Amino acid sequence: VIAVRDHLDQLGDTLPVVVTFTDDPRRLAAYREHLNVGFPVLADVDRILYDLLGAGRGSIRKVWSPGTLAMYGRLLLRGRRLHVPTEDTRQLGADAIIGRDGRLHRIWLPESPDARPPIESIIDAMRDCNS
Amino acid sequence: MTPRTVIGEGDLLPSVALVDHEGNPWSVEQHRGRPIVLILHRHLA
């Protein structure tokens, strides 16, 4: 999210959207403020979009892999305050690009929480989508 | 329980009703004509 937020100038008229599956949509506004983003933060409570895009749940071993622990370690070193999650920690995320025609142009499905695509890959895919 | 269909690249994204941070309904269809980057989060920790 932060990488997208910090590269908006390279994304043209693309609309970034953060999707969560929180069952308490009232938390979204505070979370949006926490992320310091100007784009929408959404709730997909029933995980319909997650399912449609194939964003599954990871095994405990993959979700709490050394890479994941290192990722949280880096966040702590940067001063990020972490909270004990009350939601499904095994739900993996995904990144996707929807084209102007409403079709899925590109999807990244990470096998572990720390395996998100670099921002350069997203920017390249956006350019390809617009060409 | 019947597994839901997973779409692939090139497929039209079906209509999905979402809720935004202001409590308003939000859907991809409302923004047709504009590319969208969906960042599916894991949780709000």
mmCIF file of C-alpha atoms in Angstrom:
data_model
loop_
_atom_site.group_PDB
_atom_site.id
_atom_site.type_symbol
_atom_site.label_atom_id
_atom_site.label_comp_id
_atom_site.label_asym_id
_atom_site.label_seq_id
_atom_site.Cartn_x
_atom_site.Cartn_y
_atom_site.Cartn_z
ATOM 1 C CA VAL A 1 0.000 0.000 0.000
ATOM 2 C CA ILE A 2 2.724 2.407 0.987
ATOM 3 C CA ALA A 3 4.717 1.726 -2.185
ATOM 4 C CA VAL A 4 1.640 2.422 -4.318
ATOM 5 C CA ARG A 5 0.871 5.551 -2.310
ATOM 6 C CA ASP A 6 4.401 6.820 -2.848
ATOM 7 C CA HIS A 7 4.374 6.151 -6.619
ATOM 8 C CA LEU A 8 0.997 7.587 -7.558
ATOM 9 C CA ASP A 9 2.652 9.982 -9.985
ATOM 10 C CA GLN A 10 3.729 6.991 -12.076
ATOM 11 C CA LEU A 11 0.312 5.388 -12.162
ATOM 12 C CA GLY A 12 -1.486 7.924 -14.337
ATOM 13 C CA ASP A 13 -5.234 7.952 -13.807
ATOM 14 C CA THR A 14 -5.169 4.572 -12.094
ATOM 15 C CA LEU A 15 -7.370 4.276 -9.039
ATOM 16 C CA PRO A 16 -5.655 2.329 -6.263
ATOM 17 C CA VAL A 17 -7.990 0.577 -3.859
ATOM 18 C CA VAL A 18 -7.215 -1.229 -0.626
ATOM 19 C CA VAL A 19 -9.491 -4.174 0.054
ATOM 20 C CA THR A 20 -9.822 -5.777 3.473
ATOM 21 C CA PHE A 21 -12.101 -8.475 4.808
ATOM 22 C CA THR A 22 -12.688 -6.854 8.167
ATOM 23 C CA ASP A 23 -16.092 -7.668 9.588
ATOM 24 C CA ASP A 24 -16.238 -4.235 11.172
ATOM 25 C CA PRO A 25 -16.332 -1.670 8.334
ATOM 26 C CA ARG A 26 -16.359 1.100 10.952
ATOM 27 C CA ARG A 27 -12.625 0.443 11.372
ATOM 28 C CA LEU A 28 -11.908 1.334 7.754
ATOM 29 C CA ALA A 29 -11.767 5.101 8.201
ATOM 30 C CA ALA A 30 -9.244 4.833 11.027
ATOM 31 C CA TYR A 31 -7.209 2.335 9.056
ATOM 32 C CA ARG A 32 -7.221 4.645 6.028
ATOM 33 C CA GLU A 33 -5.969 7.454 8.222
ATOM 34 C CA HIS A 34 -3.320 5.145 9.655
ATOM 35 C CA LEU A 35 -2.137 4.296 6.136
ATOM 36 C CA ASN A 36 -2.259 7.972 5.222
ATOM 37 C CA VAL A 37 -3.742 7.271 1.810
ATOM 38 C CA GLY A 38 -6.190 9.342 -0.189
ATOM 39 C CA PHE A 39 -7.729 6.437 -2.049
ATOM 40 C CA PRO A 40 -10.578 4.146 -0.991
ATOM 41 C CA VAL A 41 -10.256 1.472 1.661
ATOM 42 C CA LEU A 42 -12.949 -1.156 1.271
ATOM 43 C CA ALA A 43 -14.449 -4.069 3.137
ATOM 44 C CA ASP A 44 -15.159 -7.390 1.446
ATOM 45 C CA VAL A 45 -16.647 -8.989 4.533
ATOM 46 C CA ASP A 46 -17.675 -12.252 2.862
ATOM 47 C CA ARG A 47 -14.375 -12.433 0.929
ATOM 48 C CA ILE A 48 -16.212 -12.736 -2.374
ATOM 49 C CA LEU A 49 -13.581 -10.719 -4.208
ATOM 50 C CA TYR A 50 -10.806 -12.660 -2.463
ATOM 51 C CA ASP A 51 -12.386 -15.895 -3.648
ATOM 52 C CA LEU A 52 -12.982 -14.647 -7.182
ATOM 53 C CA LEU A 53 -9.342 -13.675 -7.525
ATOM 54 C CA GLY A 54 -8.090 -16.891 -5.959
ATOM 55 C CA ALA A 55 -6.568 -15.279 -2.869
ATOM 56 C CA GLY A 56 -6.459 -18.244 -0.560
ATOM 57 C CA ARG A 57 -5.372 -19.057 2.955
ATOM 58 C CA GLY A 58 -1.788 -20.063 3.560
ATOM 59 C CA SER A 59 -0.473 -22.804 5.768
ATOM 60 C CA ILE A 60 0.782 -21.794 9.202
ATOM 61 C CA ARG A 61 4.302 -22.628 8.071
ATOM 62 C CA LYS A 62 4.075 -20.303 5.068
ATOM 63 C CA VAL A 63 2.205 -17.515 6.845
ATOM 64 C CA TRP A 64 4.752 -17.431 9.659
ATOM 65 C CA SER A 65 7.757 -18.091 7.434
ATOM 66 C CA PRO A 66 11.187 -16.604 8.230
ATOM 67 C CA GLY A 67 10.476 -14.029 5.520
ATOM 68 C CA THR A 68 7.256 -12.975 7.249
ATOM 69 C CA LEU A 69 8.976 -12.677 10.615
ATOM 70 C CA ALA A 70 11.764 -10.637 8.994
ATOM 71 C CA MET A 71 9.147 -8.376 7.400
ATOM 72 C CA TYR A 72 7.525 -7.668 10.773
ATOM 73 C CA GLY A 73 10.970 -7.170 12.292
ATOM 74 C CA ARG A 74 11.737 -4.498 9.709
ATOM 75 C CA LEU A 75 8.425 -2.773 10.445
ATOM 76 C CA LEU A 76 9.206 -2.723 14.159
ATOM 77 C CA LEU A 77 12.648 -1.268 13.480
ATOM 78 C CA ARG A 78 10.974 1.508 11.481
ATOM 79 C CA GLY A 79 8.866 2.354 14.512
ATOM 80 C CA ARG A 80 5.663 0.719 13.338
ATOM 81 C CA ARG A 81 3.389 -0.282 16.205
ATOM 82 C CA LEU A 82 2.048 -3.767 15.659
ATOM 83 C CA HIS A 83 -1.105 -5.104 17.225
ATOM 84 C CA VAL A 84 -2.209 -8.636 17.868
ATOM 85 C CA PRO A 85 -4.515 -9.435 14.964
ATOM 86 C CA THR A 86 -8.056 -10.411 15.791
ATOM 87 C CA GLU A 87 -8.823 -11.544 12.270
ATOM 88 C CA ASP A 88 -7.838 -14.512 10.122
ATOM 89 C CA THR A 89 -4.054 -14.356 9.993
ATOM 90 C CA ARG A 90 -3.888 -17.173 7.439
ATOM 91 C CA GLN A 91 -5.764 -15.261 4.759
ATOM 92 C CA LEU A 92 -3.257 -14.317 2.099
ATOM 93 C CA GLY A 93 -3.577 -11.134 0.143
ATOM 94 C CA ALA A 94 -3.265 -10.456 -3.556
ATOM 95 C CA ASP A 95 -2.570 -7.630 -5.953
ATOM 96 C CA ALA A 96 -4.533 -7.218 -9.151
ATOM 97 C CA ILE A 97 -4.986 -4.803 -11.992
ATOM 98 C CA ILE A 98 -8.421 -4.312 -13.506
ATOM 99 C CA GLY A 99 -8.349 -2.749 -16.958
ATOM 100 C CA ARG A 100 -10.526 0.061 -18.234
ATOM 101 C CA ASP A 101 -12.863 -2.549 -19.700
ATOM 102 C CA GLY A 102 -13.423 -4.189 -16.314
ATOM 103 C CA ARG A 103 -11.350 -7.250 -17.145
ATOM 104 C CA LEU A 104 -8.680 -8.724 -14.932
ATOM 105 C CA HIS A 105 -5.445 -7.662 -16.579
ATOM 106 C CA ARG A 106 -2.905 -9.012 -14.077
ATOM 107 C CA ILE A 107 -2.982 -10.893 -10.797
ATOM 108 C CA TRP A 108 -0.269 -11.633 -8.269
ATOM 109 C CA LEU A 109 -1.036 -14.327 -5.716
ATOM 110 C CA PRO A 110 1.662 -14.498 -3.040
ATOM 111 C CA GLU A 111 2.474 -17.803 -1.394
ATOM 112 C CA SER A 112 3.433 -16.026 1.817
ATOM 113 C CA PRO A 113 2.677 -12.599 3.307
ATOM 114 C CA ASP A 114 6.089 -11.170 2.460
ATOM 115 C CA ALA A 115 5.929 -12.139 -1.225
ATOM 116 C CA ARG A 116 4.135 -9.112 -2.619
ATOM 117 C CA PRO A 117 5.152 -7.803 -6.054
ATOM 118 C CA PRO A 118 7.621 -4.930 -6.242
ATOM 119 C CA ILE A 119 6.076 -1.605 -7.190
ATOM 120 C CA GLU A 120 8.045 -1.657 -10.444
ATOM 121 C CA SER A 121 6.144 -4.752 -11.545
ATOM 122 C CA ILE A 122 2.829 -3.045 -10.844
ATOM 123 C CA ILE A 123 3.875 0.080 -12.731
ATOM 124 C CA ASP A 124 5.066 -1.997 -15.706
ATOM 125 C CA ALA A 125 1.812 -3.944 -15.767
ATOM 126 C CA MET A 126 -0.168 -0.699 -15.631
ATOM 127 C CA ARG A 127 1.745 0.648 -18.624
ATOM 128 C CA ASP A 128 1.089 -2.606 -20.489
ATOM 129 C CA CYS A 129 -2.580 -2.348 -19.555
ATOM 130 C CA ASN A 130 -2.777 1.170 -20.967
ATOM 131 C CA SER A 131 -0.892 0.442 -24.185
ATOM 132 C CA MET B 1 -20.400 -26.215 -0.255
ATOM 133 C CA THR B 2 -19.794 -25.417 -3.912
ATOM 134 C CA PRO B 3 -16.446 -23.718 -4.470
ATOM 135 C CA ARG B 4 -16.694 -20.284 -5.964
ATOM 136 C CA THR B 5 -15.345 -19.700 -9.440
ATOM 137 C CA VAL B 6 -11.899 -18.190 -9.692
ATOM 138 C CA ILE B 7 -11.433 -15.824 -12.595
ATOM 139 C CA GLY B 8 -8.261 -15.586 -14.633
ATOM 140 C CA GLU B 9 -6.454 -12.868 -16.507
ATOM 141 C CA GLY B 10 -8.613 -11.612 -19.361
ATOM 142 C CA ASP B 11 -11.860 -12.464 -17.625
ATOM 143 C CA LEU B 12 -14.461 -9.851 -16.814
ATOM 144 C CA LEU B 13 -14.608 -9.211 -13.084
ATOM 145 C CA PRO B 14 -18.125 -10.062 -11.910
ATOM 146 C CA SER B 15 -20.072 -7.519 -9.919
ATOM 147 C CA VAL B 16 -19.027 -7.533 -6.273
ATOM 148 C CA ALA B 17 -20.699 -5.275 -3.733
ATOM 149 C CA LEU B 18 -18.167 -3.735 -1.369
ATOM 150 C CA VAL B 19 -18.356 -1.037 1.315
ATOM 151 C CA ASP B 20 -15.977 1.896 1.463
ATOM 152 C CA HIS B 21 -14.434 3.678 4.435
ATOM 153 C CA GLU B 22 -17.389 6.078 4.582
ATOM 154 C CA GLY B 23 -19.893 3.261 4.696
ATOM 155 C CA ASN B 24 -20.993 3.734 1.099
ATOM 156 C CA PRO B 25 -21.487 0.946 -1.443
ATOM 157 C CA TRP B 26 -18.540 0.605 -3.795
ATOM 158 C CA SER B 27 -18.139 -1.484 -6.931
ATOM 159 C CA VAL B 28 -15.684 -1.790 -9.786
ATOM 160 C CA GLU B 29 -18.497 -1.044 -12.259
ATOM 161 C CA GLN B 30 -18.782 2.471 -10.862
ATOM 162 C CA HIS B 31 -15.247 3.115 -12.100
ATOM 163 C CA ARG B 32 -15.389 1.439 -15.511
ATOM 164 C CA GLY B 33 -13.129 3.306 -17.929
ATOM 165 C CA ARG B 34 -10.440 3.798 -15.350
ATOM 166 C CA PRO B 35 -7.769 1.208 -14.492
ATOM 167 C CA ILE B 36 -7.847 -0.016 -10.924
ATOM 168 C CA VAL B 37 -5.116 -1.510 -8.768
ATOM 169 C CA LEU B 38 -6.660 -3.775 -6.166
ATOM 170 C CA ILE B 39 -4.511 -4.334 -3.107
ATOM 171 C CA LEU B 40 -6.087 -7.161 -1.162
ATOM 172 C CA HIS B 41 -4.920 -6.872 2.400
ATOM 173 C CA ARG B 42 -4.429 -9.701 4.835
ATOM 174 C CA HIS B 43 -5.789 -8.097 8.011
ATOM 175 C CA LEU B 44 -5.768 -4.781 9.793
ATOM 176 C CA ALA B 45 -2.872 -5.458 12.189
#
